[in-house]
Short mmCIF file of C-alpha atoms and ligand atoms in Angstrom, two decimals:
data_model
loop_
_atom_site.label_atom_id
_atom_site.label_comp_id
_atom_site.label_asym_id
_atom_site.label_seq_id
_atom_site.Cartn_x
_atom_site.Cartn_y
_atom_site.Cartn_z
CA MET A 1 -0.34 9.38 15.97
CA LYS A 2 -1.17 11.98 13.24
CA PRO A 3 -4.66 11.70 11.76
CA ILE A 4 -4.85 10.53 8.09
CA GLN A 5 -5.20 13.56 5.89
CA LEU A 6 -6.37 13.16 2.28
CA TYR A 7 -6.94 15.63 -0.46
CA ASN A 8 -10.64 15.68 -1.38
CA THR A 9 -11.56 16.91 -4.89
CA ARG A 10 -15.06 17.61 -3.62
CA THR A 11 -13.96 20.22 -1.16
CA ARG A 12 -10.62 21.16 -2.71
CA LYS A 13 -8.75 20.67 0.52
CA GLU A 14 -6.97 18.14 2.63
CA GLU A 15 -9.27 16.69 5.22
CA THR A 16 -9.01 14.24 8.05
CA PHE A 17 -10.22 10.86 6.94
CA VAL A 18 -12.98 9.42 9.10
CA PRO A 19 -14.63 6.17 7.72
CA LEU A 20 -18.47 6.04 7.66
CA GLU A 21 -18.23 2.81 9.61
CA GLU A 22 -15.48 2.39 12.21
CA GLY A 23 -12.56 0.29 11.02
CA VAL A 24 -13.96 -0.13 7.50
CA VAL A 25 -13.06 1.65 4.29
CA ARG A 26 -15.31 1.38 1.27
CA MET A 27 -13.71 2.44 -1.88
CA TYR A 28 -14.60 2.47 -5.55
CA THR A 29 -12.22 2.88 -8.57
CA CYS A 30 -13.23 3.50 -12.18
CA GLY A 31 -11.65 0.71 -14.18
CA PRO A 32 -10.78 0.19 -17.84
CA THR A 33 -12.88 0.31 -20.97
CA VAL A 34 -11.85 -3.06 -22.36
CA TYR A 35 -11.73 -2.57 -26.15
CA GLY A 36 -8.02 -2.53 -26.26
CA PRO A 37 -4.78 -2.59 -24.28
CA GLN A 38 -4.37 -0.35 -21.19
CA HIS A 39 -1.45 2.07 -21.51
CA ILE A 40 0.92 2.78 -18.72
CA GLY A 41 -0.82 6.06 -17.99
CA ASN A 42 -4.05 4.12 -17.24
CA LEU A 43 -2.00 1.93 -14.93
CA ARG A 44 -1.27 4.90 -12.74
CA SER A 45 -5.06 5.04 -11.99
CA GLN A 46 -4.71 1.48 -10.70
CA LEU A 47 -1.44 1.91 -8.74
CA PHE A 48 -2.64 4.91 -6.91
CA PRO A 49 -5.77 3.26 -5.25
CA ASP A 50 -3.62 0.13 -4.64
CA LEU A 51 -1.08 2.29 -2.66
CA LEU A 52 -4.14 3.84 -0.76
CA LYS A 53 -5.59 0.40 0.00
CA ARG A 54 -2.27 -1.03 1.20
CA PHE A 55 -1.88 2.02 3.47
CA PHE A 56 -5.26 1.52 5.01
CA LEU A 57 -4.55 -2.12 5.49
CA SER A 58 -1.30 -1.29 7.25
CA GLU A 59 -3.37 0.98 9.46
CA GLY A 60 -5.55 -1.98 10.44
CA PHE A 61 -8.64 -1.02 8.41
CA GLU A 62 -10.79 -3.55 6.72
CA VAL A 63 -10.91 -2.36 3.05
CA ARG A 64 -13.69 -3.17 0.66
CA HIS A 65 -12.44 -2.24 -2.81
CA VAL A 66 -14.63 -2.36 -5.92
CA VAL A 67 -13.32 -1.76 -9.45
CA ASN A 68 -15.67 -1.78 -12.57
CA VAL A 69 -14.90 -3.02 -16.03
CA THR A 70 -16.72 -0.97 -18.83
CA ASP A 71 -17.64 -3.42 -21.57
CA VAL A 72 -20.61 -1.62 -23.06
CA GLY A 73 -21.85 1.97 -23.54
CA HIS A 74 -18.69 4.01 -23.53
CA LEU A 75 -18.99 6.18 -26.61
CA GLU A 76 -16.09 7.59 -28.61
CA ASP A 77 -17.19 11.10 -27.82
CA ASP A 78 -18.09 12.24 -24.35
CA SER A 79 -21.02 14.37 -25.51
CA ASP A 80 -23.19 11.29 -26.22
CA ARG A 81 -22.19 11.05 -29.80
CA GLY A 82 -19.93 8.64 -31.71
CA GLU A 83 -19.93 4.85 -31.75
CA ASP A 84 -19.80 2.60 -28.67
CA LYS A 85 -16.02 1.80 -28.37
CA MET A 86 -16.74 -1.90 -27.93
CA GLU A 87 -19.02 -2.12 -30.94
CA ALA A 88 -16.49 -0.22 -33.09
CA ALA A 89 -13.64 -2.55 -31.97
CA ALA A 90 -15.86 -5.53 -32.86
CA ARG A 91 -16.77 -4.12 -36.26
CA GLU A 92 -13.07 -3.35 -37.05
CA SER A 93 -11.68 -6.81 -36.01
CA GLY A 94 -14.76 -8.97 -36.94
CA GLU A 95 -14.70 -10.51 -33.49
CA ARG A 96 -17.48 -10.69 -30.92
CA ALA A 97 -17.52 -7.82 -28.53
CA GLU A 98 -17.49 -10.39 -25.63
CA VAL A 99 -14.37 -11.97 -26.97
CA ILE A 100 -12.55 -8.58 -27.19
CA ALA A 101 -13.79 -7.62 -23.75
CA ALA A 102 -12.58 -10.92 -22.26
CA ARG A 103 -9.16 -10.61 -23.86
CA TRP A 104 -8.54 -7.01 -22.66
CA THR A 105 -10.02 -7.58 -19.29
CA GLU A 106 -7.50 -10.41 -18.80
CA HIS A 107 -4.68 -8.22 -20.10
CA TRP A 108 -5.66 -5.56 -17.58
CA ARG A 109 -5.80 -8.09 -14.70
CA ALA A 110 -2.40 -9.47 -15.66
CA ASN A 111 -0.86 -6.01 -15.86
CA ARG A 112 -2.28 -5.21 -12.34
CA GLU A 113 -0.93 -8.38 -10.98
CA ALA A 114 2.52 -7.79 -12.58
CA VAL A 115 2.79 -4.46 -10.72
CA ASN A 116 1.60 -5.98 -7.48
CA CYS A 117 -1.82 -4.35 -7.30
CA LEU A 118 -3.84 -6.37 -4.72
CA PRO A 119 -6.83 -7.99 -6.36
CA PRO A 120 -9.96 -5.83 -5.78
CA ASP A 121 -12.62 -7.44 -3.62
CA VAL A 122 -15.11 -7.06 -6.41
CA VAL A 123 -14.41 -6.62 -10.16
CA CYS A 124 -17.80 -5.81 -11.77
CA LYS A 125 -18.76 -5.70 -15.45
CA ALA A 126 -21.27 -3.20 -16.79
CA SER A 127 -22.88 -5.80 -19.14
CA GLU A 128 -23.64 -8.10 -16.18
CA HIS A 129 -25.54 -5.35 -14.30
CA ILE A 130 -28.10 -4.15 -16.90
CA PRO A 131 -31.11 -4.69 -14.56
CA GLN A 132 -29.55 -2.60 -11.80
CA GLN A 133 -28.80 0.17 -14.25
CA ILE A 134 -32.33 0.11 -15.65
CA GLU A 135 -33.69 0.26 -12.12
CA LEU A 136 -31.57 3.34 -11.31
CA ALA A 137 -32.65 4.96 -14.63
CA LEU A 138 -36.36 4.26 -13.64
CA GLU A 139 -35.86 5.87 -10.32
CA LEU A 140 -34.43 9.00 -11.91
CA GLU A 141 -37.43 8.99 -14.31
CA ARG A 142 -39.92 8.59 -11.48
CA LYS A 143 -38.32 11.55 -9.61
CA GLY A 144 -38.60 13.78 -12.76
CA HIS A 145 -34.98 14.10 -13.68
CA THR A 146 -35.12 12.70 -17.17
CA TYR A 147 -36.62 13.47 -20.65
CA ARG A 148 -36.72 11.67 -23.89
CA LEU A 149 -35.03 12.49 -27.16
CA PRO A 150 -35.12 10.53 -30.45
CA ASP A 151 -31.84 8.73 -29.56
CA GLY A 152 -32.28 8.14 -25.82
CA ILE A 153 -33.23 9.08 -22.36
CA TYR A 154 -31.42 12.07 -21.01
CA PHE A 155 -30.64 13.42 -17.50
CA ASP A 156 -31.69 17.08 -17.11
CA ILE A 157 -28.98 18.66 -15.02
CA SER A 158 -31.15 21.70 -14.31
CA THR A 159 -33.10 19.43 -11.94
CA PHE A 160 -29.98 19.13 -9.70
CA PRO A 161 -28.71 22.53 -8.71
CA ALA A 162 -25.50 21.11 -7.18
CA TYR A 163 -24.50 19.61 -10.51
CA ALA A 164 -21.51 21.87 -11.05
CA ASP A 165 -20.11 21.70 -7.56
CA LEU A 166 -17.82 18.61 -7.78
CA ALA A 167 -15.92 19.79 -10.87
CA GLN A 168 -16.61 23.51 -10.18
CA LEU A 169 -17.97 23.81 -13.65
CA ASP A 170 -18.79 26.97 -15.39
CA LEU A 171 -22.20 26.02 -16.79
CA ALA A 172 -23.05 29.45 -18.16
CA GLY A 173 -19.80 29.31 -20.09
CA GLN A 174 -20.78 25.94 -21.51
CA VAL A 175 -23.93 27.42 -23.01
CA ASP A 176 -21.85 29.98 -24.94
CA GLY A 177 -19.20 27.39 -25.98
CA ARG A 178 -21.85 24.95 -26.96
CA ARG A 179 -20.53 22.78 -29.75
CA ILE A 180 -22.47 22.46 -32.98
CA GLU A 181 -22.27 18.75 -33.07
CA GLU A 182 -24.07 18.50 -29.74
CA VAL A 183 -27.05 16.11 -29.60
CA GLU A 184 -29.98 18.10 -30.88
CA GLY A 185 -32.76 18.81 -28.39
CA LYS A 186 -30.67 18.62 -25.26
CA ARG A 187 -32.07 21.07 -22.66
CA ASN A 188 -28.58 21.90 -21.28
CA PRO A 189 -25.19 21.17 -22.89
CA ALA A 190 -24.07 19.00 -19.90
CA ASP A 191 -27.17 16.88 -19.97
CA PHE A 192 -26.19 13.30 -20.58
CA ALA A 193 -27.71 10.01 -21.84
CA ILE A 194 -28.66 7.41 -19.21
CA TRP A 195 -30.18 5.10 -21.82
CA LYS A 196 -29.48 5.06 -25.52
CA PHE A 197 -31.79 3.47 -28.14
CA ALA A 198 -30.28 0.96 -30.45
CA PRO A 199 -30.08 2.92 -33.73
CA ALA A 200 -32.78 2.11 -36.30
CA GLY A 201 -31.66 -0.48 -38.71
CA VAL A 202 -28.53 -1.21 -36.85
CA ARG A 203 -28.21 -4.50 -35.01
CA ARG A 204 -25.84 -3.98 -32.11
CA GLN A 205 -24.04 -6.93 -30.65
CA GLN A 206 -24.86 -5.70 -27.13
CA GLU A 207 -28.44 -4.44 -26.66
CA TRP A 208 -31.15 -5.16 -24.10
CA ASP A 209 -34.91 -4.66 -23.61
CA SER A 210 -35.90 -1.77 -21.35
CA PRO A 211 -39.06 0.08 -20.43
CA TRP A 212 -37.94 2.62 -23.10
CA GLY A 213 -37.18 0.12 -25.89
CA ARG A 214 -34.17 -1.82 -26.92
CA GLY A 215 -30.89 -0.19 -26.33
CA PHE A 216 -28.05 0.05 -23.91
CA PRO A 217 -27.13 2.02 -20.79
CA GLY A 218 -25.34 5.37 -20.88
CA TRP A 219 -21.74 4.94 -19.72
CA HIS A 220 -22.07 6.86 -16.44
CA LEU A 221 -24.95 4.79 -15.11
CA GLU A 222 -22.80 1.73 -14.42
CA CYS A 223 -20.51 3.22 -11.71
CA THR A 224 -23.38 4.63 -9.75
CA ALA A 225 -25.45 1.44 -10.02
CA MET A 226 -22.64 -1.03 -9.20
CA SER A 227 -20.96 1.01 -6.43
CA SER A 228 -24.15 1.18 -4.55
CA LEU A 229 -24.83 -2.55 -5.05
CA TYR A 230 -21.50 -3.52 -3.62
CA LEU A 231 -20.73 -0.70 -1.24
CA GLY A 232 -24.02 0.79 -0.42
CA ALA A 233 -24.70 4.56 -0.52
CA PRO A 234 -23.07 6.66 0.75
CA PHE A 235 -19.51 5.28 0.76
CA ASP A 236 -16.08 6.50 1.74
CA ILE A 237 -13.80 7.02 -1.24
CA HIS A 238 -14.08 7.11 -5.00
CA THR A 239 -10.90 7.24 -7.08
CA ALA A 240 -9.87 7.52 -10.74
CA GLY A 241 -7.61 9.54 -13.07
CA ILE A 242 -8.21 13.27 -12.98
CA ASP A 243 -9.58 13.18 -16.62
CA LEU A 244 -12.86 11.56 -15.31
CA ALA A 245 -13.56 14.24 -12.66
CA THR A 246 -15.31 16.75 -14.87
CA VAL A 247 -17.93 14.85 -16.91
CA HIS A 248 -18.02 11.21 -15.75
CA HIS A 249 -17.91 11.87 -12.00
CA SER A 250 -20.21 14.84 -12.00
CA ASN A 251 -22.78 12.62 -13.85
CA GLU A 252 -22.21 9.68 -11.49
CA LEU A 253 -22.81 11.95 -8.60
CA ALA A 254 -25.91 13.64 -10.01
CA GLN A 255 -27.50 10.21 -10.63
CA ALA A 256 -26.80 9.00 -7.13
CA GLU A 257 -27.74 12.02 -5.21
CA CYS A 258 -30.94 12.46 -7.25
CA ALA A 259 -32.03 8.81 -7.15
CA TRP A 260 -31.31 8.21 -3.43
CA ASP A 261 -31.48 11.65 -1.90
CA VAL A 262 -28.05 11.10 -0.37
CA HIS A 263 -25.48 13.91 0.27
CA PRO A 264 -22.61 13.58 0.05
CA TRP A 265 -22.86 10.43 -1.94
CA VAL A 266 -19.11 9.96 -1.72
CA ASN A 267 -17.16 11.43 1.23
CA PHE A 268 -13.81 11.58 -0.52
CA TRP A 269 -13.31 12.05 -4.27
CA MET A 270 -9.59 11.32 -4.92
CA HIS A 271 -7.97 11.78 -8.31
CA ASN A 272 -4.63 10.99 -9.54
CA GLU A 273 -2.79 13.21 -12.09
CA PHE A 274 -1.74 12.20 -15.50
CA LEU A 275 1.40 10.44 -16.62
CA ASP A 276 2.88 12.99 -18.98
CA PHE A 277 4.66 11.77 -22.16
CA GLY A 278 6.54 15.11 -22.88
CA GLY A 279 3.51 16.83 -24.28
CA ALA A 280 2.36 13.93 -26.49
CA LYS A 281 -1.05 12.65 -25.59
CA MET A 282 -1.16 8.93 -25.45
CA SER A 283 -4.37 7.40 -26.66
CA LYS A 284 -5.57 4.36 -28.37
CA SER A 285 -7.06 6.40 -31.13
CA LEU A 286 -3.70 8.06 -31.78
CA ARG A 287 -2.11 4.58 -31.90
CA ASN A 288 0.82 5.56 -29.76
CA VAL A 289 -0.09 3.45 -26.80
CA LEU A 290 2.81 2.32 -24.61
CA THR A 291 1.96 -0.71 -22.52
CA LEU A 292 3.55 -2.61 -19.67
CA ASN A 293 4.41 -5.41 -22.19
CA ASP A 294 6.27 -2.83 -24.35
CA LEU A 295 8.22 -1.87 -21.34
CA ALA A 296 9.07 -5.53 -20.64
CA ASP A 297 10.20 -5.92 -24.34
CA SER A 298 12.65 -3.14 -23.64
CA GLY A 299 14.00 -5.04 -20.65
CA PHE A 300 12.15 -3.21 -17.90
CA GLU A 301 10.62 -5.29 -15.11
CA PRO A 302 6.98 -4.38 -14.15
CA LEU A 303 8.03 -3.58 -10.62
CA ALA A 304 10.61 -1.11 -11.89
CA PHE A 305 7.50 0.68 -13.20
CA ARG A 306 5.82 0.50 -9.78
CA TYR A 307 9.10 1.93 -8.31
CA PHE A 308 8.91 4.73 -10.88
CA PHE A 309 5.28 5.46 -9.86
CA LEU A 310 6.24 5.73 -6.14
CA ASN A 311 8.77 8.45 -7.07
CA ALA A 312 6.05 11.01 -7.64
CA HIS A 313 3.18 12.14 -5.47
CA TYR A 314 -0.03 10.90 -6.99
CA ARG A 315 -1.37 14.49 -7.43
CA GLN A 316 1.75 15.51 -9.35
CA GLN A 317 2.00 15.17 -13.06
CA GLN A 318 4.69 12.62 -13.64
CA THR A 319 6.78 12.78 -16.80
CA PHE A 320 7.53 9.54 -18.39
CA THR A 321 10.78 9.18 -20.38
CA GLU A 322 12.80 6.06 -21.00
CA GLU A 323 15.70 7.70 -19.08
CA ALA A 324 13.52 8.35 -16.09
CA LEU A 325 12.36 4.80 -16.14
CA ALA A 326 15.90 3.51 -16.55
CA GLY A 327 16.83 5.58 -13.47
CA ALA A 328 13.86 4.02 -11.52
CA ALA A 329 14.91 0.59 -12.65
CA ARG A 330 18.45 1.22 -11.26
CA GLY A 331 17.00 2.51 -8.04
CA TYR A 332 14.75 -0.53 -7.66
CA ARG A 333 17.60 -2.93 -8.37
CA ARG A 334 19.69 -1.26 -5.66
CA LEU A 335 16.98 -1.28 -3.09
CA LEU A 336 16.11 -4.86 -3.85
CA ALA A 337 19.89 -5.84 -3.64
CA ALA A 338 19.94 -4.22 -0.20
CA ALA A 339 16.80 -6.14 0.86
CA VAL A 340 18.19 -9.44 -0.46
CA GLU A 341 21.31 -8.98 1.67
CA LEU A 342 19.11 -8.24 4.75
CA ARG A 343 16.70 -11.12 4.26
CA GLU A 344 18.96 -13.57 6.01
CA ALA A 345 20.16 -11.12 8.66
CA PRO A 346 20.35 -12.91 12.02
CA GLY A 347 18.83 -11.88 15.36
CA GLU A 348 15.93 -9.83 16.66
CA SER A 349 15.27 -6.25 15.97
CA ASP A 350 15.01 -3.51 18.59
CA PRO A 351 11.50 -2.04 18.39
CA GLU A 352 12.62 1.12 20.19
CA ARG A 353 15.32 1.81 17.74
CA ALA A 354 13.08 1.08 14.83
CA ALA A 355 10.06 3.11 16.05
CA PRO A 356 11.06 6.62 14.78
CA TYR A 357 11.66 5.24 11.28
CA ARG A 358 8.31 3.41 11.33
CA SER A 359 6.43 6.51 12.42
CA ARG A 360 8.12 8.70 9.86
CA PHE A 361 7.27 6.28 7.09
CA ARG A 362 3.73 6.07 8.31
CA ASP A 363 3.30 9.85 8.72
CA ALA A 364 4.54 10.40 5.16
CA LEU A 365 1.66 8.32 3.86
CA ALA A 366 -0.84 9.83 6.41
CA GLU A 367 -0.07 13.15 4.86
CA ASP A 368 -2.00 12.62 1.62
CA LEU A 369 -0.16 9.60 0.65
CA ASN A 370 3.29 11.07 0.15
CA ALA A 371 4.97 8.09 -1.52
CA PRO A 372 8.23 9.86 -2.45
CA ARG A 373 8.84 10.71 1.26
CA ALA A 374 7.95 7.24 2.43
CA LEU A 375 10.35 5.78 -0.16
CA ALA A 376 13.04 8.09 1.09
CA VAL A 377 12.60 6.70 4.64
CA ALA A 378 12.95 3.16 3.19
CA TRP A 379 16.21 4.20 1.58
CA GLU A 380 17.46 5.79 4.79
CA VAL A 381 16.72 2.46 6.51
CA ALA A 382 18.45 0.46 3.74
CA ARG A 383 21.63 2.54 4.13
CA SER A 384 21.54 3.25 7.87
CA GLU A 385 24.54 2.55 10.02
CA ALA A 386 22.77 3.36 13.22
CA LEU A 387 20.38 0.36 12.82
CA SER A 388 21.35 -3.20 13.14
CA PRO A 389 20.82 -5.61 10.15
CA ALA A 390 17.92 -7.13 11.93
CA ASP A 391 16.28 -3.65 12.50
CA ARG A 392 16.77 -2.84 8.89
CA ARG A 393 15.39 -6.18 7.80
CA ASP A 394 12.22 -5.89 9.78
CA LEU A 395 11.62 -2.23 8.92
CA LEU A 396 12.29 -2.64 5.25
CA LEU A 397 10.16 -5.80 4.83
CA GLY A 398 7.42 -4.08 6.93
CA PHE A 399 7.46 -1.01 4.75
CA ASP A 400 7.15 -3.24 1.74
CA GLY A 401 3.62 -4.24 2.73
CA VAL A 402 2.68 -0.80 1.58
CA LEU A 403 5.22 -0.16 -1.14
CA GLY A 404 4.45 -3.44 -2.84
CA LEU A 405 7.87 -3.95 -4.35
CA SER A 406 8.28 -7.65 -3.45
CA LEU A 407 11.39 -6.88 -1.43
CA ASP A 408 10.88 -10.09 0.57
CA THR A 409 10.65 -12.53 -2.41
CA ALA A 410 11.81 -10.89 -5.70
CA VAL A 411 14.83 -12.36 -7.42
CA PRO A 412 17.03 -9.52 -8.67
CA ALA A 413 16.91 -9.50 -12.44
CA PRO A 414 20.19 -9.72 -14.30
CA VAL A 415 21.56 -6.30 -15.10
CA PRO A 416 20.35 -5.57 -18.61
CA ARG A 417 23.15 -4.73 -21.08
CA GLU A 418 22.81 -1.10 -21.89
CA SER A 419 23.90 0.33 -25.15
CA ASP A 420 25.44 3.73 -25.81
CA PRO A 421 27.29 4.09 -29.08
CA ARG A 422 29.99 6.33 -27.50
CA ILE A 423 30.69 4.02 -24.60
CA ASP A 424 30.41 0.91 -26.84
CA ALA A 425 33.08 2.55 -29.10
CA LEU A 426 35.35 3.36 -26.10
CA VAL A 427 35.11 -0.20 -24.78
CA ALA A 428 35.83 -1.58 -28.27
CA GLU A 429 38.84 0.71 -28.54
CA ARG A 430 40.09 -0.53 -25.18
CA GLU A 431 39.65 -4.12 -26.26
CA ALA A 432 41.77 -3.48 -29.36
CA ALA A 433 44.44 -1.71 -27.21
CA ARG A 434 44.59 -4.77 -24.97
CA ARG A 435 44.87 -7.18 -27.89
CA SER A 436 47.82 -5.18 -29.18
CA LYS A 437 49.19 -5.00 -25.57
CA ASP A 438 48.93 -1.23 -25.48
CA TRP A 439 48.27 -1.23 -21.71
CA ALA A 440 48.68 2.52 -21.32
CA THR A 441 45.75 3.25 -23.71
CA ALA A 442 43.65 0.41 -22.27
CA ASP A 443 44.12 1.82 -18.70
CA ARG A 444 43.50 5.38 -19.75
CA ILE A 445 40.11 4.39 -21.34
CA ARG A 446 39.16 2.35 -18.28
CA ASP A 447 40.01 5.35 -15.97
CA GLU A 448 37.92 7.70 -18.07
CA LEU A 449 34.89 5.45 -17.97
CA THR A 450 35.32 4.77 -14.25
CA ALA A 451 35.25 8.57 -13.71
CA GLU A 452 31.84 8.50 -15.41
CA GLY A 453 30.57 5.70 -13.10
CA ILE A 454 30.96 3.07 -15.81
CA VAL A 455 32.17 -0.36 -14.66
CA ILE A 456 33.88 -2.61 -17.30
CA GLU A 457 33.72 -6.36 -16.73
CA ASP A 458 35.99 -8.53 -18.75
CA THR A 459 34.20 -11.83 -19.46
CA THR A 460 35.04 -14.73 -21.73
CA ASP A 461 32.70 -13.31 -24.23
CA GLY A 462 34.62 -9.99 -24.30
CA ALA A 463 34.27 -6.82 -22.33
CA ARG A 464 30.84 -5.65 -21.05
CA TRP A 465 29.96 -2.43 -19.33
CA ARG A 466 27.28 -1.26 -16.86
CA ARG A 467 26.53 1.79 -14.86
CA GLU A 468 27.52 1.70 -11.20
ZN1 ZN B 501 -16.80 5.49 -13.17
#
């Protein structure tokens, strides 16, 4: 069997995966900041580790997966300025920060469940791990990695020569490009807050006592502190969207390696690429956030989105358009229809006949989680005439343990009525021709549409059309 190869951001190459403890994979995923709804681009950062986890499970590993929920300390600006996103949301809405956090944590959880992400073994909230974060900050202080400024305690990256390695940062360039709104007094532009003081005269909803005074933890502290609490240090895999690699992960890593003298703190750093919306950046501040619920409102099932996700390699930018999603929804419906037909297939499968398909499916995933290739093998099985229905049934339902498309239980959704003004008009014209018994015109229109792959169904409510 081919070894599992995974692309490691830390070394910039594909490497053979060997767990630190035999048979066990410890992985950590950066989760949501829960001040608003998660958009479908964020969901890709959850679907990717889920696919990875499912693959490890299918390989017989025990997987310990920890995902955090950021409910304090994430500022609007990455350079330690701006308001805490939770506090800003609370001020705008007049609600308690905890109420907002609870609502959007539940929304995130429900979204994950809707796209069949397995529940993480631990979901940990930053606000519930303040003592661990203070302890980590103290350790960094004891070892001489911090300094104090009027607004907080900062990590001095010059005390950690390997700081730039993970993201391959050009730190000299950062000095020249230093932004004028930087926090005054920082020793290096990339220094970051590990503890922020509650601003004078401002009563924050979320603040705690600490050895440095009342305040709240810097955003990067939580992932280092909580991952080590639940997974130990070092651990095997850390995942997130690629946007977190440069600042957040460089900072997480600096804190861990300096506090605990451990290197490498994380063996494999794995990052998924963006979901691209045709050049438009989707962000909550731009108020153009597309959520899974919006897709449902447009008639798309959540699992059609999972199928869409599987059509691109996780390290590829994937372009989201409604047409692309509609195509994925059709693909998913067809694959599900094939599975439904096979569910009741009688008889036993032949392991020998099935083996080559199984190993090709497995090897596609072992090669840096190549989901599109694995999906292609599933399609080959669904259509194969060389395999018996029982072979196809067992293979397809087996693959689904990794694909997570509910091929064994999902009920095919009714085909949504599409609308296309040109086709609607042609169908109406055909209806009119039929009413006036102009069969030649009615047949001509039908033939034209058939040639385009459009099927017309005459129902008691009139004619409907769908794509083949
Ligand atoms: Zn993180």
